[in-house]
Amino acid sequence: AITGATGDDLDFLSDKARQFGKENTLSAVEAAKAFKLIASAKPDLLESGAALAQVTEQAIKLAEAAGQDLPAAANALGASLNQFASGADNAARFVNVLAAGSKFGAASVAETSEALKFAGTVANDAGVSFETTVAAIQQLSKVAIKGGEAGTGLRNIIIRLAAAGKRELDPAVVGLTQALKNLNAENLTTVELTELVGLRSVVALKALVNNTAALEELEAQVTGTNIALEQQAARLDNLDGDIKKMSSAYSELKIAIELASDEGLRKFTQSMTEMFLKLGENIDQVLKMAKSIGILIASIASARLLGPIIGAVASGLFTLVKALGAF
C-alpha cells in the first residue's frame, strides 16, 4: 500500500525481500519493513522498485556494519541522500563514507546523521562533497563537538566563509578544506575569528583551521572505500551472527512452506467462509434442526438410562409372582 506496487513490481519487491532475508541477518518480513522505512525516508524512490531495493539493501548493510537498528540506518541513509540531492546510484558510496567516518573519526553514524541534519543541505549548496562534509564532522568530533552542535557549527562556518567577500575563503570557489587552509594562513586572532563566524561557532572553526592536515587525512580515509562491507562481515563473523542467520533461514523456510500450501489453504478457508455465511442465512432452520437432534439425543439417553431400571422392576415383579405362586 505504501509503495503503490502491484503485479510484477510487487512480485519483484517480494522476491527481493526474501533474497535479503537469505543473505543477511534480517528475516524477509524485516526486509519488507525496510522497504517501508526507506520509502518513508526518501519518497522519490517509490517511482522505481529497483531503486527502492537498491537503497534498502545498502541501508541493511549500514545497519549491520554500524550495529544500528534498521530504522536509524534507513533514516541516516535516506536523509543523507536527500540533503545532497543524490539518488539510489550513490547509496553504496554514502554508506561506505558514513561507515568509514565512524571508524576513523570519533562520531557514530547516528551522531554524524544528526550533524548532517543541520549542515548537509548548506554544504551541498556550497558545492562541498559528502566526503568532505563527513570528514569535517568527524574532525569536530575529535574535540567532543558532536551531533547537532557539530552540524550547527559547520553550517555557520560555511555560510560565514562564503559571506566574507574573499574568493580564497569561499568554499564554493576553492573548496572547504582549501578555504580553511587559506584562512589559517592569515593568522587571525581568536577575536578576529569570532568576528568572522560568531561566538557560537568559533570553537568549531578553530578545531578545523588548526587541523587542516588531519581533515585532509580524514577526507582520504572516507573516500572510495568498502569499509561498510568489511565492518558488516566482521560484525557477523561470530556466534551471534550465525544464530541470526539461522533464524533468517528458518523464517525463509516457513515462508516457502506457507507459499507452497497457500492455494489449498485459501480454498479451504473460502469454503469455510461460504459455509458459515449459509448457516447464518438459514439460522432458523439450523436451530430447529439442532433442537430436533437435541430431543433425539435426549430420548436415546433416557431410553438407555430407563432400560436397566425397567428391567430391574420387571425382574422384581416376576420374582414376587413366583414367590406368591409357591405360597
XYZ file of C-alpha atoms in Angstrom:
327
model
C 0.000 0.000 0.000
C 2.842 2.398 0.844
C 4.867 1.696 -2.295
C 1.861 1.505 -4.581
C 3.438 -1.553 -6.195
C 1.203 -4.086 -7.948
C 1.636 -7.105 -10.181
C 5.198 -7.683 -11.345
C 6.524 -4.774 -9.261
C 5.062 -6.269 -6.103
C 6.452 -9.696 -7.006
C 9.856 -8.063 -7.551
C 9.834 -6.493 -4.079
C 8.646 -9.765 -2.567
C 11.495 -11.686 -4.218
C 13.988 -9.028 -3.104
C 12.751 -9.179 0.497
C 13.248 -12.949 0.524
C 16.684 -12.546 -1.072
C 17.740 -10.041 1.595
C 16.420 -12.416 4.248
C 18.643 -15.185 2.891
C 21.759 -13.022 2.569
C 21.574 -11.007 5.814
C 20.585 -11.381 9.444
C 17.178 -9.842 8.773
C 14.172 -12.021 8.089
C 12.251 -11.498 4.874
C 9.489 -9.842 6.901
C 12.004 -7.399 8.408
C 13.398 -6.737 4.935
C 9.896 -5.896 3.738
C 9.584 -3.448 6.634
C 12.887 -1.947 5.485
C 11.254 -1.075 2.151
C 8.656 0.894 4.080
C 11.288 2.730 6.120
C 13.324 3.694 3.072
C 10.215 4.737 1.148
C 9.241 6.987 4.050
C 12.740 8.496 4.310
C 13.102 9.009 0.541
C 9.673 9.064 -1.153
C 11.062 9.646 -4.661
C 12.254 6.021 -4.652
C 8.627 4.918 -4.874
C 8.833 5.542 -8.602
C 11.179 2.583 -9.054
C 11.084 -0.766 -7.305
C 14.675 -1.450 -8.388
C 15.906 1.840 -6.895
C 13.976 1.225 -3.679
C 15.504 -2.239 -3.372
C 18.986 -0.872 -4.130
C 18.861 1.735 -1.353
C 17.197 -0.688 1.065
C 19.992 -3.193 0.534
C 22.541 -0.516 1.416
C 20.553 0.537 4.498
C 20.618 -3.062 5.710
C 24.374 -3.120 5.130
C 24.791 0.109 7.117
C 22.663 -1.198 9.993
C 24.713 -4.382 10.244
C 28.038 -2.596 9.763
C 27.366 0.091 12.365
C 25.456 -2.123 14.790
C 22.421 0.161 14.432
C 18.781 -0.762 14.318
C 17.310 -0.677 10.838
C 15.053 2.400 11.256
C 18.031 4.534 12.343
C 20.160 3.312 9.444
C 17.332 3.858 6.950
C 16.784 7.400 8.189
C 20.512 8.175 8.157
C 20.943 6.984 4.587
C 17.678 8.419 3.249
C 18.264 11.822 4.828
C 21.858 11.983 3.599
C 20.830 11.217 0.026
C 18.117 13.868 0.253
C 20.430 16.541 1.682
C 22.961 16.026 -1.092
C 20.339 15.635 -3.838
C 21.604 12.151 -4.660
C 19.806 9.067 -5.947
C 19.972 5.328 -5.482
C 23.162 5.042 -7.531
C 25.046 6.863 -4.745
C 23.629 4.788 -1.869
C 26.603 2.400 -1.635
C 29.053 5.307 -1.709
C 27.221 7.163 1.079
C 27.012 4.058 3.242
C 30.761 3.468 2.956
C 31.517 7.121 3.754
C 29.331 7.003 6.877
C 30.868 3.701 7.994
C 34.433 4.883 7.318
C 33.770 8.117 9.181
C 32.672 6.226 12.284
C 35.784 4.055 12.037
C 38.385 6.795 11.607
C 36.631 9.604 13.480
C 35.041 9.822 16.915
C 31.364 10.196 15.991
C 28.979 7.291 15.485
C 26.825 7.008 12.382
C 23.884 8.257 14.441
C 25.846 11.328 15.618
C 27.045 12.025 12.083
C 23.488 11.769 10.806
C 22.330 14.232 13.453
C 25.047 16.688 12.410
C 24.130 16.320 8.746
C 20.579 17.400 9.552
C 21.953 20.887 10.250
C 24.868 21.094 7.818
C 24.129 18.766 4.908
C 21.933 20.942 2.712
C 24.097 24.049 3.200
C 27.243 22.057 2.419
C 25.725 20.678 -0.754
C 24.577 24.137 -1.854
C 28.138 25.370 -1.376
C 29.492 22.546 -3.501
C 31.099 20.737 -0.552
C 31.144 16.991 -1.193
C 29.572 14.431 1.098
C 33.034 13.047 1.868
C 34.412 16.436 2.912
C 31.326 17.211 4.991
C 31.540 13.904 6.873
C 35.298 14.357 7.348
C 34.713 17.834 8.843
C 32.039 16.454 11.191
C 34.403 13.692 12.280
C 37.239 16.164 12.809
C 34.970 18.200 15.086
C 34.001 15.033 16.947
C 37.633 14.538 17.962
C 37.341 17.624 20.169
C 33.963 16.487 21.526
C 31.849 18.654 19.210
C 29.244 16.162 18.054
C 25.711 15.775 16.790
C 23.611 18.896 16.373
C 26.350 21.091 17.816
C 28.808 19.931 15.144
C 26.226 20.380 12.392
C 25.272 23.869 13.500
C 28.907 24.923 13.820
C 29.844 23.582 10.383
C 26.780 25.169 8.784
C 27.632 28.580 10.236
C 31.265 28.266 9.167
C 30.351 27.516 5.545
C 27.845 30.391 5.409
C 30.168 32.920 7.065
C 33.158 31.977 4.915
C 31.045 32.390 1.792
C 29.828 35.784 3.049
C 33.322 37.032 3.910
C 33.694 38.602 0.479
C 37.012 36.900 -0.251
C 37.270 34.467 -3.124
C 40.007 32.487 -1.382
C 37.728 31.868 1.620
C 34.608 30.856 -0.295
C 34.049 27.046 -0.080
C 32.003 27.187 -3.280
C 35.049 28.545 -5.133
C 38.084 26.827 -3.625
C 36.530 24.004 -1.603
C 36.049 23.855 2.146
C 39.440 22.387 3.025
C 41.350 24.870 0.912
C 39.276 27.750 2.301
C 40.225 26.651 5.822
C 43.886 26.422 4.784
C 43.756 29.928 3.339
C 42.111 31.226 6.493
C 44.775 29.570 8.618
C 47.461 31.286 6.549
C 46.020 34.680 7.548
C 46.980 34.001 11.190
C 43.895 35.673 12.597
C 43.442 36.031 16.329
C 40.634 34.341 18.203
C 38.834 37.689 18.397
C 39.095 38.138 14.636
C 37.874 34.581 14.025
C 34.964 35.244 16.371
C 34.058 38.352 14.391
C 34.110 36.209 11.247
C 31.847 33.325 12.317
C 30.287 34.382 15.600
C 30.796 33.342 19.206
C 28.795 30.095 18.921
C 30.896 28.730 16.062
C 34.387 29.991 16.787
C 35.426 26.866 18.714
C 34.383 24.663 15.798
C 36.210 26.942 13.368
C 39.453 26.806 15.355
C 39.149 22.998 15.577
C 39.087 22.853 11.783
C 41.521 25.673 10.950
C 44.175 24.327 13.317
C 43.854 20.780 11.957
C 43.587 21.054 8.185
C 46.158 18.285 7.692
C 44.092 15.921 9.856
C 40.971 16.968 7.946
C 42.632 16.114 4.630
C 43.671 12.734 6.028
C 40.085 12.027 7.092
C 38.843 13.008 3.636
C 41.161 10.433 2.098
C 40.143 7.785 4.612
C 36.411 8.107 3.909
C 36.762 8.303 0.116
C 36.442 5.284 -2.187
C 36.345 2.568 0.459
C 34.428 -0.645 1.156
C 34.502 -0.129 4.908
C 30.791 -0.855 5.346
C 31.108 -4.262 3.716
C 34.188 -5.066 5.800
C 32.520 -3.965 9.042
C 29.377 -5.890 8.185
C 31.374 -9.087 7.630
C 33.351 -8.566 10.845
C 30.260 -7.980 12.977
C 28.541 -11.108 11.645
C 31.580 -13.393 11.920
C 30.642 -14.783 15.348
C 28.083 -16.990 17.087
C 25.566 -14.185 17.390
C 25.771 -13.609 13.645
C 25.406 -17.335 12.983
C 22.287 -17.504 15.175
C 20.733 -14.531 13.393
C 21.469 -16.073 10.002
C 19.938 -19.375 11.154
C 16.844 -17.512 12.328
C 16.550 -15.811 8.936
C 16.938 -19.173 7.178
C 14.173 -20.658 9.350
C 11.942 -17.698 8.534
C 12.545 -18.304 4.823
C 11.614 -21.989 5.280
C 8.305 -21.033 6.901
C 7.544 -18.624 4.075
C 8.347 -21.293 1.479
C 6.013 -23.789 3.207
C 3.247 -21.209 3.505
C 3.531 -20.272 -0.162
C 3.556 -23.936 -1.233
C 0.334 -24.630 0.678
C -1.216 -21.254 0.016
C -3.622 -22.313 -2.747
C -5.042 -25.285 -0.823
C -5.393 -23.311 2.395
C -7.089 -20.444 0.583
C -9.648 -22.800 -0.995
C -10.350 -24.442 2.362
C -10.710 -21.055 4.065
C -13.005 -19.774 1.344
C -15.173 -22.926 1.575
C -15.472 -22.490 5.335
C -16.429 -18.861 4.816
C -19.212 -19.829 2.404
C -20.483 -22.469 4.828
C -20.584 -20.002 7.726
C -22.455 -17.479 5.577
C -25.064 -20.073 4.547
C -25.529 -21.162 8.156
C -26.080 -17.542 9.115
C -28.620 -17.032 6.333
C -30.598 -20.103 7.436
C -30.204 -19.771 11.171
C -33.877 -20.614 11.925
C -33.673 -23.966 10.142
C -30.315 -24.632 11.767
C -31.735 -24.002 15.239
C -34.781 -26.217 14.545
C -32.526 -28.986 13.332
C -30.295 -28.574 16.357
C -33.370 -28.718 18.633
C -34.628 -31.894 16.931
C -31.248 -33.511 17.210
C -31.125 -32.499 20.861
C -34.509 -34.093 21.538
C -33.471 -37.273 19.743
C -30.239 -37.483 21.713
C -32.134 -36.872 24.949
C -34.622 -39.624 24.069
C -31.885 -42.089 23.313
C -30.103 -41.177 26.502
C -33.332 -41.573 28.527
C -34.027 -44.940 26.960
C -30.572 -46.151 27.808
C -30.955 -44.891 31.339
C -34.504 -46.217 31.929
C -33.832 -49.576 30.337
C -31.946 -51.084 33.301
C -34.463 -49.575 35.751
C -37.468 -51.065 33.910
C -35.633 -54.394 33.675
C -34.938 -54.456 37.389
C -38.560 -53.650 38.228
C -39.793 -56.378 35.850
C -37.399 -58.894 37.363
C -38.584 -57.985 40.824
C -42.235 -58.396 39.891
C -41.513 -61.763 38.277
C -39.762 -62.972 41.419
C -42.658 -61.744 43.534
C -45.185 -63.612 41.359
C -43.194 -66.803 41.626
C -42.992 -66.478 45.373
C -46.780 -65.942 45.711
C -47.440 -68.958 43.473
C -45.276 -71.203 45.640
C -47.055 -69.968 48.693
